[in-house]
Tab-separated table of C-alpha atoms in Angstrom:
chain	number	residue	atom	x	y	z
P	257	MET	CA	109.164	148.214	-4.475
P	258	SER	CA	109.600	144.620	-3.443
P	259	SER	CA	112.279	143.650	-0.969
P	260	SER	CA	114.467	140.617	-1.628
P	261	ARG	CA	114.251	139.681	2.078
P	262	HIS	CA	110.464	139.538	2.069
P	263	PRO	CA	109.156	138.749	-1.411
P	264	LYS	CA	105.460	139.293	-1.956
P	265	VAL	CA	103.400	136.132	-1.783
P	266	SER	CA	99.825	135.689	-2.958
P	267	THR	CA	97.344	134.346	-0.443
P	268	ASP	CA	94.153	132.411	-1.112
P	269	GLU	CA	92.111	135.594	-0.904
P	270	GLY	CA	94.242	137.230	-3.591
P	271	ALA	CA	95.823	139.719	-1.176
P	272	GLN	CA	99.555	140.322	-1.315
P	273	THR	CA	101.655	139.660	1.822
P	274	HIS	CA	105.342	139.598	2.496
P	275	GLY	CA	107.110	136.221	2.922
P	276	ALA	CA	107.395	136.674	6.703
P	277	PRO	CA	105.606	133.977	8.694
P	278	PRO	CA	102.214	134.987	10.111
P	279	LEU	CA	102.034	136.271	13.668
P	280	ARG	CA	101.202	133.624	16.240
P	281	SER	CA	98.761	134.148	19.071
P	282	PRO	CA	100.001	134.147	22.678
P	283	ARG	CA	98.020	130.922	23.158
P	284	ALA	CA	99.865	129.242	20.259
P	285	ILE	CA	103.230	130.405	21.591
P	286	TYR	CA	102.318	129.120	25.067
P	287	ARG	CA	101.233	125.724	23.717
P	288	GLU	CA	104.424	125.392	21.694
P	289	HIS	CA	106.724	126.424	24.530
P	290	PHE	CA	104.959	124.333	27.166
P	291	ALA	CA	104.075	121.229	25.141
P	292	ASP	CA	105.820	119.222	27.883
P	293	ALA	CA	103.494	118.971	30.916
P	294	ARG	CA	106.394	118.986	33.399
P	295	ARG	CA	107.778	122.207	31.954
P	296	GLU	CA	104.333	123.800	32.080
P	297	ARG	CA	103.848	122.778	35.728
P	298	LEU	CA	107.237	124.261	36.656
P	299	PHE	CA	106.337	127.492	34.869
P	300	LEU	CA	102.924	127.767	36.523
P	301	SER	CA	104.403	126.957	39.939
P	302	SER	CA	107.088	129.582	39.419
P	303	VAL	CA	104.611	132.294	38.416
P	304	ALA	CA	102.260	131.438	41.298
P	305	PHE	CA	105.209	131.353	43.716
P	306	PHE	CA	106.566	134.796	42.828
P	307	LEU	CA	103.133	136.446	42.571
P	308	THR	CA	102.003	134.989	45.895
P	309	PHE	CA	105.223	136.071	47.597
P	310	ALA	CA	104.831	139.643	46.318
P	311	ILE	CA	101.146	139.803	47.297
P	312	VAL	CA	101.738	138.299	50.754
P	313	ARG	CA	104.619	140.701	51.441
P	314	ALA	CA	102.405	143.635	50.435
P	315	ILE	CA	99.533	142.400	52.618
P	316	THR	CA	101.749	141.770	55.657
P	317	TYR	CA	103.315	145.205	55.224
P	318	THR	CA	99.901	146.899	55.234
P	319	ILE	CA	98.827	144.870	58.270
P	320	HIS	CA	102.069	145.712	60.095
P	321	ALA	CA	101.692	149.409	59.211
P	322	GLY	CA	98.035	149.399	60.298
P	323	LYS	CA	96.851	150.504	56.854
P	324	GLY	CA	93.917	149.086	54.955
P	325	PRO	CA	91.085	146.770	55.925
P	326	LEU	CA	93.141	143.582	56.450
P	327	HIS	CA	94.234	142.289	59.854
P	328	ASP	CA	96.046	139.279	61.293
P	329	LEU	CA	94.109	136.031	61.070
P	330	VAL	CA	93.184	135.051	64.625
P	331	VAL	CA	91.519	131.712	65.380
P	332	GLY	CA	90.543	130.889	68.961
P	333	GLY	CA	92.588	133.814	70.261
P	334	MET	CA	95.726	132.577	68.484
P	335	HIS	CA	97.445	134.314	65.559
P	336	LEU	CA	97.408	131.929	62.619
P	337	HIS	CA	100.511	132.536	60.504
P	338	HIS	CA	100.147	132.231	56.732
P	339	LEU	CA	102.819	129.543	56.883
P	340	VAL	CA	100.112	127.213	58.275
P	341	LEU	CA	97.940	127.790	55.196
P	342	GLY	CA	100.987	127.119	53.016
P	343	ILE	CA	101.729	123.850	54.777
P	344	LEU	CA	98.106	122.740	54.378
P	345	LEU	CA	98.219	123.557	50.655
P	346	LEU	CA	101.494	121.668	50.219
P	347	LEU	CA	100.079	118.659	52.077
P	348	GLY	CA	96.946	118.713	49.907
P	349	VAL	CA	98.906	118.987	46.652
P	350	GLY	CA	101.327	116.283	47.806
P	351	TYR	CA	98.426	113.964	48.548
P	352	LEU	CA	96.881	114.613	45.125
P	353	TRP	CA	100.217	114.001	43.425
P	354	LEU	CA	100.648	110.729	45.361
P	355	ALA	CA	97.282	109.676	43.961
P	356	GLN	CA	98.566	110.870	40.558
P	357	VAL	CA	95.899	113.548	40.270
P	358	GLY	CA	97.244	116.539	38.415
P	359	THR	CA	100.618	115.001	37.598
P	360	GLY	CA	100.176	115.122	33.845
P	361	ILE	CA	100.603	111.338	33.640
P	362	GLY	CA	98.342	110.073	30.896
P	363	ARG	CA	97.052	113.645	30.533
P	364	PRO	CA	93.337	112.864	30.273
P	365	LEU	CA	92.662	116.382	31.594
P	366	ASP	CA	95.071	119.295	31.720
P	367	TRP	CA	93.261	121.442	34.273
P	368	PRO	CA	94.067	119.296	37.361
P	369	SER	CA	97.743	119.408	36.409
P	370	ARG	CA	97.662	123.176	36.012
P	371	LEU	CA	95.625	123.718	39.184
P	372	THR	CA	97.879	121.590	41.398
P	373	ALA	CA	100.968	123.316	39.962
P	374	LEU	CA	99.494	126.726	40.804
P	375	LEU	CA	98.485	125.583	44.298
P	376	TYR	CA	101.967	124.178	44.864
P	377	GLY	CA	103.516	127.556	43.990
P	378	VAL	CA	101.096	129.381	46.291
P	379	GLY	CA	101.705	126.933	49.160
P	380	ALA	CA	105.477	127.099	48.768
P	381	ALA	CA	105.417	130.915	48.808
P	382	LEU	CA	103.180	131.076	51.888
P	383	THR	CA	105.433	128.610	53.687
P	384	LEU	CA	108.825	129.997	52.695
P	385	ASP	CA	107.759	133.592	53.352
P	386	GLU	CA	107.864	132.605	57.021
P	387	PHE	CA	110.932	130.361	56.776
P	388	ALA	CA	112.662	132.280	59.585
P	389	LEU	CA	109.724	131.439	61.878
P	390	TRP	CA	110.091	127.699	61.394
P	391	LEU	CA	113.873	127.924	61.487
P	392	ARG	CA	114.023	129.900	64.754
P	393	LEU	CA	110.644	128.943	66.265
P	394	GLU	CA	109.915	132.585	67.007
P	395	ASP	CA	108.250	135.336	65.022
P	396	VAL	CA	111.111	137.386	63.569
P	397	TYR	CA	109.277	138.417	60.380
P	398	TRP	CA	110.049	142.122	60.814
P	399	ALA	CA	113.359	141.651	62.646
P	400	ARG	CA	116.780	141.452	61.015
P	401	GLU	CA	116.640	137.640	61.235
P	402	GLY	CA	113.509	137.742	59.062
P	403	ARG	CA	115.870	138.206	56.129
P	404	GLU	CA	116.350	134.406	56.249
P	405	SER	CA	112.836	134.056	54.825
P	406	ILE	CA	113.693	136.266	51.871
P	407	ASP	CA	116.893	134.279	51.299
P	408	ALA	CA	114.883	131.029	51.295
P	409	VAL	CA	112.386	132.504	48.826
P	410	ILE	CA	115.192	133.640	46.513
P	411	LEU	CA	116.897	130.229	46.622
P	412	PHE	CA	113.727	128.224	46.039
P	413	GLY	CA	112.484	130.690	43.433
P	414	ALA	CA	115.788	130.357	41.606
P	415	LEU	CA	115.407	126.571	41.666
P	416	LEU	CA	111.913	126.831	40.172
P	417	ALA	CA	113.141	129.307	37.568
P	418	VAL	CA	116.076	127.103	36.566
P	419	GLY	CA	113.707	124.175	36.162
P	420	THR	CA	111.329	126.279	34.115
P	421	TRP	CA	113.601	128.314	31.918
P	422	GLY	CA	116.898	126.458	32.017
P	423	GLY	CA	116.026	122.849	32.662
P	424	ARG	CA	116.632	121.641	29.120
P	425	PHE	CA	119.901	123.562	28.917
P	426	PHE	CA	121.276	122.163	32.180
P	427	HIS	CA	120.082	118.671	31.271
P	428	ALA	CA	121.998	118.915	27.985
P	429	LEU	CA	125.113	120.128	29.836
P	430	VAL	CA	124.986	117.196	32.252
P	431	ARG	CA	124.403	114.765	29.377
P	432	GLU	CA	127.402	116.145	27.455
P	433	ALA	CA	129.598	116.106	30.577
P	434	ALA	CA	128.645	112.463	31.150
P	435	ARG	CA	129.532	111.651	27.530
P	436	ALA	CA	132.897	113.382	27.945
P	437	LEU	CA	133.641	111.400	31.113
P	438	ARG	CA	132.867	108.108	29.344
P	439	ARG	CA	135.540	108.743	26.687
């Protein structure tokens, strides 16, 4: 019995299908949703940021608890906080973006744009995970004051998420508000 919602349609091979559009691959959906390079970079940065934060928190917890094979990174007898690695990544990505490598401008290659976006997210997570350290200039990671790092991660993560998932919406709201004010 044929449904009026999905009438049968003949295909080139002679098979019968319903009128529903064909399923799209995840790659096709991704390309459609992130056709704009800026939106894609925000998305990749956001994913890298949240994944890195979760992984770093898990690693630091196991180190703090004395479980597993990982230990603090010590260079020359000094504990090297992961915030330092984050700052170095952010400096490197910033330099590349100043030289317009991986900015998506002209888009001759997509991979530098994607790579620098991912590295930016990783660097931001490594840095903001120890926000309380650079705010207070003392290691309070496991103290009550260490909550400031989590607050910073939530705020910055929300900013990345708004840019990724709500940027077009908020841009349209601002544009409409500006039009209303001009009347």
